[in-house]
JSON list of C-alpha atoms and ligand atoms in Angstrom, two decimals:
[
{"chain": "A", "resi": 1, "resn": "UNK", "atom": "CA", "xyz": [-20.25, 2.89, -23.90]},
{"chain": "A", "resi": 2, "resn": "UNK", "atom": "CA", "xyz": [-21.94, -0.47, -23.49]},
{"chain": "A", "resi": 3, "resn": "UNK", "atom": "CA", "xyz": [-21.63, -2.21, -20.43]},
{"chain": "A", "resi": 4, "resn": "UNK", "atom": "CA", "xyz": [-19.37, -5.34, -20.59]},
{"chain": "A", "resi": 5, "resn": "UNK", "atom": "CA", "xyz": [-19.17, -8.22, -18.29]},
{"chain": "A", "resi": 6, "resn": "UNK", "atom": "CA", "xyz": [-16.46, -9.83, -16.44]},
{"chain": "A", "resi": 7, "resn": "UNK", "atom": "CA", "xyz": [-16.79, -12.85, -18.46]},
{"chain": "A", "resi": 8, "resn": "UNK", "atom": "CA", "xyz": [-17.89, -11.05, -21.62]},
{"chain": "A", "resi": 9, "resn": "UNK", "atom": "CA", "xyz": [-14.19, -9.22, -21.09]},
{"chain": "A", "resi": 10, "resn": "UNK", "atom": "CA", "xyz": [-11.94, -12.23, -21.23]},
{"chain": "A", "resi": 11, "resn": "UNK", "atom": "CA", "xyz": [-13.58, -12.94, -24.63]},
{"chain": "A", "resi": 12, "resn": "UNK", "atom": "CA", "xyz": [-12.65, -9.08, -25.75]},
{"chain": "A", "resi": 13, "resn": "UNK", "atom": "CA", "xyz": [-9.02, -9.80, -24.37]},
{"chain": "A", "resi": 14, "resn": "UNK", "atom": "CA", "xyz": [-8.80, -12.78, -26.62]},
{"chain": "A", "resi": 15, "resn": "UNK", "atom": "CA", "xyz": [-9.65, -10.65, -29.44]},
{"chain": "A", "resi": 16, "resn": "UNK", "atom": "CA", "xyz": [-7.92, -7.62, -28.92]},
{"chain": "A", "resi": 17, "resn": "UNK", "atom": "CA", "xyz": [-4.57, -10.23, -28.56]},
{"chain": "A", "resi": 18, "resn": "UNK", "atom": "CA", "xyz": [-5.36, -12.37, -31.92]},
{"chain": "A", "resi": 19, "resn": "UNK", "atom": "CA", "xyz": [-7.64, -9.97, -33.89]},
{"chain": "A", "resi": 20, "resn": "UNK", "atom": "CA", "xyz": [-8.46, -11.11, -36.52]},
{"chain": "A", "resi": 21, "resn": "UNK", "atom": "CA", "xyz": [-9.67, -14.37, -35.09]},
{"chain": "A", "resi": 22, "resn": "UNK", "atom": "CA", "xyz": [-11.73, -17.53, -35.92]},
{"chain": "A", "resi": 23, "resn": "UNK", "atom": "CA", "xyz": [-14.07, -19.10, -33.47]},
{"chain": "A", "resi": 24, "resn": "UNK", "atom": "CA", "xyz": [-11.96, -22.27, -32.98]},
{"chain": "A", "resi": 25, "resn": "UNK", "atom": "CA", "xyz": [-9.05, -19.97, -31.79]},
{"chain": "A", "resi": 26, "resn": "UNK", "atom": "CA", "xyz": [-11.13, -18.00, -29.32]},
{"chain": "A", "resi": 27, "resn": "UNK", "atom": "CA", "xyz": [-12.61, -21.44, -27.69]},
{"chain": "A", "resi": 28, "resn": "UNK", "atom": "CA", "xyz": [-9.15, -23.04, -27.97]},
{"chain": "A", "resi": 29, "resn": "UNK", "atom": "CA", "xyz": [-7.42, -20.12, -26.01]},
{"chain": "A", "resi": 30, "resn": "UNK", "atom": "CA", "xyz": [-10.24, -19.74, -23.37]},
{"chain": "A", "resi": 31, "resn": "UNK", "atom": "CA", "xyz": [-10.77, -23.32, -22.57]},
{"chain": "A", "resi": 32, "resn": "UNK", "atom": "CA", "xyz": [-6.96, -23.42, -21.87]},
{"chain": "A", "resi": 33, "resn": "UNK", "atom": "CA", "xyz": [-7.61, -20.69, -18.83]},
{"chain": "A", "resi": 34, "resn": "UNK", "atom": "CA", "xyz": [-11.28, -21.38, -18.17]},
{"chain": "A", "resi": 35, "resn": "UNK", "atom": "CA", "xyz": [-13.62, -23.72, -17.18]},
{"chain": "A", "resi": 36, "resn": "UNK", "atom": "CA", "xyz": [-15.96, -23.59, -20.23]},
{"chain": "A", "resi": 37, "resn": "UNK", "atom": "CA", "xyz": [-18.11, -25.00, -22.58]},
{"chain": "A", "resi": 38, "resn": "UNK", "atom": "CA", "xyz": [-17.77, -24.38, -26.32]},
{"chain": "A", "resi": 39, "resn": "UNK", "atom": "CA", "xyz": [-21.49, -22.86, -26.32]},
{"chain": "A", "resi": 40, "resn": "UNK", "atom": "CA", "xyz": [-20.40, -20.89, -23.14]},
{"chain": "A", "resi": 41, "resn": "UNK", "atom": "CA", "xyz": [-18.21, -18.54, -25.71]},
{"chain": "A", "resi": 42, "resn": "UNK", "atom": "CA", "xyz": [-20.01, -19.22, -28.47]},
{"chain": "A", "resi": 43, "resn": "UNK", "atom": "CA", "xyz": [-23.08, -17.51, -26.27]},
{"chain": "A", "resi": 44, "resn": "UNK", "atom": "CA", "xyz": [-20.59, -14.82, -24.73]},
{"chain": "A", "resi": 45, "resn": "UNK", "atom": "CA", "xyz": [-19.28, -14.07, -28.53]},
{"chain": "A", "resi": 46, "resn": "UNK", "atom": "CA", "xyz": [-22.59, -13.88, -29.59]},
{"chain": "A", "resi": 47, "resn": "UNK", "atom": "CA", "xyz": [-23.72, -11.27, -26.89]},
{"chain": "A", "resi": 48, "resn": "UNK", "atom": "CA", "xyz": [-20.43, -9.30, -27.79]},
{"chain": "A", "resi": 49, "resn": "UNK", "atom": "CA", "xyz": [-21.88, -8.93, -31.58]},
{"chain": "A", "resi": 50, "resn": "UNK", "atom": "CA", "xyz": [-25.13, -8.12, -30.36]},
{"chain": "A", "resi": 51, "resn": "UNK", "atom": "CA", "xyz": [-23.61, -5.31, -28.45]},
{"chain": "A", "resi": 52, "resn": "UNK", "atom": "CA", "xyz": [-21.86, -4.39, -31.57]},
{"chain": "A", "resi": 53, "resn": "UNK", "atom": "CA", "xyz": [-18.41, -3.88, -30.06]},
{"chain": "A", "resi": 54, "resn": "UNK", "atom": "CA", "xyz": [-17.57, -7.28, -32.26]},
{"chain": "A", "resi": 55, "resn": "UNK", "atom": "CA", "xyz": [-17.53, -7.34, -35.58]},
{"chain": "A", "resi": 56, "resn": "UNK", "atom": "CA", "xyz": [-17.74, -10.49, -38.10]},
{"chain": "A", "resi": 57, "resn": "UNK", "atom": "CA", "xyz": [-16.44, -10.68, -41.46]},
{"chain": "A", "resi": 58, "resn": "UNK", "atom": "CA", "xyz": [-16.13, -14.06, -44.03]},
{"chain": "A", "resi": 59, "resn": "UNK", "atom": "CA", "xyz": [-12.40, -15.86, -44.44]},
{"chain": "A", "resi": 60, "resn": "UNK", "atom": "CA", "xyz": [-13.36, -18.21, -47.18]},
{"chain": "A", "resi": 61, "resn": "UNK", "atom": "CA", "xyz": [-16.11, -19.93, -45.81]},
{"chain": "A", "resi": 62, "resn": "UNK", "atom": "CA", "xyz": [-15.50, -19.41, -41.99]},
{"chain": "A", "resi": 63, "resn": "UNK", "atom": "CA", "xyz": [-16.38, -16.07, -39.75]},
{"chain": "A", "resi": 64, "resn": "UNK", "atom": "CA", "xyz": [-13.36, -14.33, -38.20]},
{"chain": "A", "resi": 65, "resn": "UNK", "atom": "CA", "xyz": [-14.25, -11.61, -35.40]},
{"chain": "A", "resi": 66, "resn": "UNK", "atom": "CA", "xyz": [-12.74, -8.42, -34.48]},
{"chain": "A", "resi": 67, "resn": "UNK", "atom": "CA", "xyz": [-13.50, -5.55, -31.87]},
{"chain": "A", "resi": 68, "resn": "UNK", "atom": "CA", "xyz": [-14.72, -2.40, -32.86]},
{"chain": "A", "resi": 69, "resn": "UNK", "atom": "CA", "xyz": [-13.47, -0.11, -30.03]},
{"chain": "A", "resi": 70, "resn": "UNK", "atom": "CA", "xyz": [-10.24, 0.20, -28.48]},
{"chain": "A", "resi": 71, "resn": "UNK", "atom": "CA", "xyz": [-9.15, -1.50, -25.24]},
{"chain": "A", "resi": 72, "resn": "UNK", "atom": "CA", "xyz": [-7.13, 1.50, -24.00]},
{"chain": "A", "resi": 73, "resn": "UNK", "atom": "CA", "xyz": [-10.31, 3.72, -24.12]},
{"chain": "A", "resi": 74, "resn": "UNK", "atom": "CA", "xyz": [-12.68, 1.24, -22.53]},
{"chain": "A", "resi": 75, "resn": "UNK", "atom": "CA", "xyz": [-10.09, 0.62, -19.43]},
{"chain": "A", "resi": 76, "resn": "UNK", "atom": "CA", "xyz": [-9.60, 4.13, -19.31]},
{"chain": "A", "resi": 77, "resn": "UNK", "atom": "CA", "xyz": [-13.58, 4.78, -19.63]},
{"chain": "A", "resi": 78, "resn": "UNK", "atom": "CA", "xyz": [-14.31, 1.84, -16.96]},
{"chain": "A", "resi": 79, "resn": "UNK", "atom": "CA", "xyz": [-11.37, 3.93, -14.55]},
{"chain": "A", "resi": 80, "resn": "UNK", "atom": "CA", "xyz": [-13.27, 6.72, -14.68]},
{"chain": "A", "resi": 81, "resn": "UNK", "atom": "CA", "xyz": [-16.64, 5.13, -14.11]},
{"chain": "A", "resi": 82, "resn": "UNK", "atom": "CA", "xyz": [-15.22, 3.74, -10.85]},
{"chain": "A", "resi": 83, "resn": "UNK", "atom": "CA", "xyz": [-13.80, 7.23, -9.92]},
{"chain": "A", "resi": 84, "resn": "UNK", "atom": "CA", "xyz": [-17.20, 8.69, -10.20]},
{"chain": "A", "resi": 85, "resn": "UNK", "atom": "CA", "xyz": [-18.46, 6.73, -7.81]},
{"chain": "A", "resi": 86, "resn": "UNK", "atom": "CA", "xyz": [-16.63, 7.92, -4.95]},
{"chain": "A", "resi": 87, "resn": "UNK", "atom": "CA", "xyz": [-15.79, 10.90, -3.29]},
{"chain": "A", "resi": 88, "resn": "UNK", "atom": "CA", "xyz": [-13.02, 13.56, -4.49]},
{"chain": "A", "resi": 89, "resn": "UNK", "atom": "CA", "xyz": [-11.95, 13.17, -1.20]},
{"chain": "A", "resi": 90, "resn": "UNK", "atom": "CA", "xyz": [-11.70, 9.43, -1.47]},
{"chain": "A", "resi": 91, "resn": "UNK", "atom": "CA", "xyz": [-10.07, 9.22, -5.16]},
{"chain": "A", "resi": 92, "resn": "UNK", "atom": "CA", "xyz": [-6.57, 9.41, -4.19]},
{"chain": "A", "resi": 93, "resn": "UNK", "atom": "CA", "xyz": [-6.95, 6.40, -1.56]},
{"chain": "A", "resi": 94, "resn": "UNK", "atom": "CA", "xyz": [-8.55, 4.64, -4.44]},
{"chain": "A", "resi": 95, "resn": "UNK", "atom": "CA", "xyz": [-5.60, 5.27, -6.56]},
{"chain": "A", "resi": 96, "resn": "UNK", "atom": "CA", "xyz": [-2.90, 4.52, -3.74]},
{"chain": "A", "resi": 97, "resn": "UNK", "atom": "CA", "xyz": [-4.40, 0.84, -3.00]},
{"chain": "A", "resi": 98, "resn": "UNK", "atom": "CA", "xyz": [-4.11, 0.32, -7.24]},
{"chain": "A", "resi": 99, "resn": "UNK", "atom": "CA", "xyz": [-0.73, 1.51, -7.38]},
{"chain": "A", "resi": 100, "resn": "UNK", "atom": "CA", "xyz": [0.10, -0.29, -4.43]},
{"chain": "A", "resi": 101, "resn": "UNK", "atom": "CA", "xyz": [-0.53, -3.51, -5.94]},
{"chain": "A", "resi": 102, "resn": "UNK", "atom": "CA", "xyz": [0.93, -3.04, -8.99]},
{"chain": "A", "resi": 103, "resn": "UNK", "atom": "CA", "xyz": [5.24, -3.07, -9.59]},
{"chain": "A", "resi": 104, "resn": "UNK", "atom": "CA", "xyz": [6.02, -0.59, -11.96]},
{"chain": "A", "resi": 105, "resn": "UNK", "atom": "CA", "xyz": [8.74, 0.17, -14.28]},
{"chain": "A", "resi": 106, "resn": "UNK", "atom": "CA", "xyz": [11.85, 2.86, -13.86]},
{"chain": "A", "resi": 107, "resn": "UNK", "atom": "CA", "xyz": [9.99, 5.10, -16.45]},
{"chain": "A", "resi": 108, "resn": "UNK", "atom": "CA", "xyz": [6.63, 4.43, -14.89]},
{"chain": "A", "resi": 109, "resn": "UNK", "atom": "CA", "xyz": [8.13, 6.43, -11.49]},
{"chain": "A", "resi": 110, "resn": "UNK", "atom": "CA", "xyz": [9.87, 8.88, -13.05]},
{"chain": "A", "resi": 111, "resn": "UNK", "atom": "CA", "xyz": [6.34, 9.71, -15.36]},
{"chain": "A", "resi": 112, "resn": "UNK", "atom": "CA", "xyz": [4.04, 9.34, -11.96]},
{"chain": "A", "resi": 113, "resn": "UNK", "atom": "CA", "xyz": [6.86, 11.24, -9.76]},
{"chain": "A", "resi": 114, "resn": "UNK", "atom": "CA", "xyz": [6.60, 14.36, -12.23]},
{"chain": "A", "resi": 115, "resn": "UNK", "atom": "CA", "xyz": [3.02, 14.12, -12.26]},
{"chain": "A", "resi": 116, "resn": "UNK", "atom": "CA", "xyz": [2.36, 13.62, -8.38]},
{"chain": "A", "resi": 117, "resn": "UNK", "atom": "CA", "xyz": [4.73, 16.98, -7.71]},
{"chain": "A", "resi": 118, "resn": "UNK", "atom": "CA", "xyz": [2.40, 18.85, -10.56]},
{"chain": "A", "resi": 119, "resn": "UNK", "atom": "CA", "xyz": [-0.62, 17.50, -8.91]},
{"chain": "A", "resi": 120, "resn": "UNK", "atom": "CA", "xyz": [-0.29, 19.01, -5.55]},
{"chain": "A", "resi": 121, "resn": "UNK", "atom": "CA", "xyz": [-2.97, 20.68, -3.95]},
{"chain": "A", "resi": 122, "resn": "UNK", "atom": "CA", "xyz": [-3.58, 22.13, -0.33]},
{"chain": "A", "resi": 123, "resn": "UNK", "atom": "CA", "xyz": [-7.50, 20.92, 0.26]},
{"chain": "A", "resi": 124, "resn": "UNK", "atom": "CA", "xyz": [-9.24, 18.27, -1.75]},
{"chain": "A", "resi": 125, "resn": "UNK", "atom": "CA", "xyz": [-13.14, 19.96, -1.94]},
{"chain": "A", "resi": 126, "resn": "UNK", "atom": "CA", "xyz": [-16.02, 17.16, -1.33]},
{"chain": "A", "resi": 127, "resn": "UNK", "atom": "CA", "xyz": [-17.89, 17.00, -4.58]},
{"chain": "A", "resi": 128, "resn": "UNK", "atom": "CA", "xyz": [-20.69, 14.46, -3.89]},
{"chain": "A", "resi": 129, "resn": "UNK", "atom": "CA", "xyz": [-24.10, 15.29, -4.36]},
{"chain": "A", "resi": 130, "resn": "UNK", "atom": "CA", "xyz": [-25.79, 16.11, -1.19]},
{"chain": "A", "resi": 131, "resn": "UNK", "atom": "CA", "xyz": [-27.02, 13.11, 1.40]},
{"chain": "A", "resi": 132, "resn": "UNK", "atom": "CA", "xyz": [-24.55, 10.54, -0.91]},
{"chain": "A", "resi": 133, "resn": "UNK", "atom": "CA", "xyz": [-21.50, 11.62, 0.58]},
{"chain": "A", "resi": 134, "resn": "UNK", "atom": "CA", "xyz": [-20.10, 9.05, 3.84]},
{"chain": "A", "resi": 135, "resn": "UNK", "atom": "CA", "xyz": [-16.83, 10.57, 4.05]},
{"chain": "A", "resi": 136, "resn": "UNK", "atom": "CA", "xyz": [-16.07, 12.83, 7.76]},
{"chain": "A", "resi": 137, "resn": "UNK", "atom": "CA", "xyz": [-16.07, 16.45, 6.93]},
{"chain": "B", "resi": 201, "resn": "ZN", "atom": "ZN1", "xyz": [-18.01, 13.59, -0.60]}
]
Protein backbone atom coordinates (compact mmCIF):
# COMPACT_ATOMS: atom_id res chain seq x y z
CA UNK A 1 0.00 0.00 0.00
CA UNK A 2 1.61 3.35 -0.70
CA UNK A 3 2.88 5.27 1.98
CA UNK A 4 0.81 8.41 2.83
CA UNK A 5 1.77 11.42 4.74
CA UNK A 6 0.37 13.17 7.62
CA UNK A 7 -0.44 16.07 5.55
CA UNK A 8 -1.09 14.08 2.38
CA UNK A 9 -3.96 12.33 4.84
CA UNK A 10 -6.01 15.36 5.70
CA UNK A 11 -6.35 15.86 1.90
CA UNK A 12 -7.67 11.96 1.64
CA UNK A 13 -10.09 12.81 4.65
CA UNK A 14 -11.48 15.66 2.66
CA UNK A 15 -12.16 13.36 -0.07
CA UNK A 16 -13.33 10.38 1.43
CA UNK A 17 -16.06 13.06 3.31
CA UNK A 18 -17.14 14.99 -0.09
CA UNK A 19 -16.16 12.46 -2.81
CA UNK A 20 -16.82 13.42 -5.55
CA UNK A 21 -15.11 16.75 -5.13
CA UNK A 22 -13.81 19.83 -7.08
CA UNK A 23 -10.57 21.50 -6.27
CA UNK A 24 -12.18 24.72 -4.95
CA UNK A 25 -14.04 22.53 -2.31
CA UNK A 26 -10.94 20.68 -1.14
CA UNK A 27 -8.90 24.18 -0.69
CA UNK A 28 -12.04 25.81 0.74
CA UNK A 29 -12.47 23.04 3.48
CA UNK A 30 -8.69 22.76 4.32
CA UNK A 31 -7.89 26.38 4.52
CA UNK A 32 -10.79 26.58 7.07
CA UNK A 33 -8.63 24.01 9.49
CA UNK A 34 -5.16 24.68 8.14
CA UNK A 35 -2.67 27.05 7.66
CA UNK A 36 -2.23 26.70 3.85
CA UNK A 37 -1.62 27.95 0.66
CA UNK A 38 -3.81 27.11 -2.34
CA UNK A 39 -0.60 25.54 -4.16
CA UNK A 40 0.13 23.78 -0.77
CA UNK A 41 -3.03 21.32 -1.71
CA UNK A 42 -2.91 21.81 -5.04
CA UNK A 43 0.88 20.19 -4.64
CA UNK A 44 -0.43 17.62 -1.88
CA UNK A 45 -3.49 16.68 -4.43
CA UNK A 46 -1.18 16.38 -7.02
CA UNK A 47 1.21 13.91 -5.14
CA UNK A 48 -2.04 11.94 -4.11
CA UNK A 49 -2.73 11.34 -8.08
CA UNK A 50 0.70 10.55 -8.66
CA UNK A 51 0.41 7.87 -6.08
CA UNK A 52 -2.67 6.80 -7.80
CA UNK A 53 -4.85 6.43 -4.71
CA UNK A 54 -6.76 9.71 -6.36
CA UNK A 55 -8.49 9.58 -9.18
CA UNK A 56 -9.66 12.58 -11.63
CA UNK A 57 -12.50 12.60 -13.85
CA UNK A 58 -14.13 15.83 -16.08
CA UNK A 59 -17.58 17.66 -14.62
CA UNK A 60 -18.20 19.84 -17.59
CA UNK A 61 -15.17 21.59 -17.93
CA UNK A 62 -13.72 21.30 -14.32
CA UNK A 63 -11.76 18.08 -12.66
CA UNK A 64 -13.53 16.47 -9.69
CA UNK A 65 -11.28 13.90 -7.59
CA UNK A 66 -12.05 10.80 -5.85
CA UNK A 67 -10.02 8.06 -3.84
CA UNK A 68 -9.43 4.85 -5.14
CA UNK A 69 -9.01 2.74 -1.94
CA UNK A 70 -10.98 2.57 1.06
CA UNK A 71 -10.28 4.46 4.30
CA UNK A 72 -11.33 1.57 6.57
CA UNK A 73 -8.62 -0.70 4.96
CA UNK A 74 -5.82 1.83 4.97
CA UNK A 75 -6.46 2.66 8.91
CA UNK A 76 -6.76 -0.82 9.47
CA UNK A 77 -3.50 -1.54 7.19
CA UNK A 78 -1.55 1.53 8.94
CA UNK A 79 -2.80 -0.38 12.62
CA UNK A 80 -1.20 -3.20 11.69
CA UNK A 81 1.96 -1.63 10.36
CA UNK A 82 2.40 -0.03 13.81
CA UNK A 83 1.71 -3.44 15.53
CA UNK A 84 4.51 -4.97 13.62
CA UNK A 85 6.78 -2.89 14.92
CA UNK A 86 6.69 -3.90 18.37
CA UNK A 87 6.88 -6.76 20.39
CA UNK A 88 3.93 -9.44 20.94
CA UNK A 89 4.69 -8.85 24.28
CA UNK A 90 4.27 -5.13 23.97
CA UNK A 91 0.98 -5.10 21.63
CA UNK A 92 -1.52 -5.19 24.27
CA UNK A 93 0.10 -2.04 26.16
CA UNK A 94 -0.03 -0.47 22.78
CA UNK A 95 -3.64 -1.18 22.51
CA UNK A 96 -4.52 -0.23 26.26
CA UNK A 97 -2.92 3.46 25.92
CA UNK A 98 -5.34 3.75 22.40
CA UNK A 99 -8.30 2.60 24.09
CA UNK A 100 -7.53 4.58 26.94
CA UNK A 101 -7.82 7.70 25.14
CA UNK A 102 -10.62 7.08 23.30
CA UNK A 103 -14.63 7.14 25.00
CA UNK A 104 -16.48 4.54 23.50
CA UNK A 105 -19.99 3.69 22.96
CA UNK A 106 -22.40 1.07 25.06
CA UNK A 107 -22.10 -1.34 22.02
CA UNK A 108 -18.41 -0.63 21.60
CA UNK A 109 -17.93 -2.41 25.39
CA UNK A 110 -20.19 -4.92 25.08
CA UNK A 111 -18.32 -5.94 21.34
CA UNK A 112 -14.61 -5.40 23.05
CA UNK A 113 -15.88 -7.13 26.49
CA UNK A 114 -16.87 -10.39 24.42
CA UNK A 115 -13.81 -10.20 22.54
CA UNK A 116 -11.26 -9.49 25.50
CA UNK A 117 -12.90 -12.78 27.48
CA UNK A 118 -12.33 -14.84 23.94
CA UNK A 119 -8.91 -13.45 23.73
CA UNK A 120 -7.45 -14.76 26.86
CA UNK A 121 -4.31 -16.37 26.96
CA UNK A 122 -1.90 -17.62 29.83
CA UNK A 123 1.75 -16.44 28.25
CA UNK A 124 2.17 -13.93 25.49
CA UNK A 125 5.44 -15.68 23.42
CA UNK A 126 8.18 -12.90 22.32
CA UNK A 127 8.12 -12.96 18.56
CA UNK A 128 10.83 -10.42 17.57
CA UNK A 129 13.53 -11.32 15.47
CA UNK A 130 16.63 -11.99 17.36
CA UNK A 131 18.96 -8.87 18.78
CA UNK A 132 15.61 -6.40 17.92
CA UNK A 133 13.78 -7.34 20.83
CA UNK A 134 14.20 -4.57 24.19
CA UNK A 135 11.53 -6.02 26.13
CA UNK A 136 12.82 -8.06 29.83
CA UNK A 137 12.45 -11.72 29.32
ZN1 LIG B 1 10.21 -9.32 21.71
Amino acid sequence: MEKISTAEFEIMRAIWSNEPIHTKDIITILKATHDWSDSTIKTLLARLVNKGVVGISKNGNKFQYYSTFDKTKYVEHEMYTLLSKVCNKTKMQVLIDMISSINMSEEDYRTLSTLLSEKQTSKIECDCPKGLCNEKI
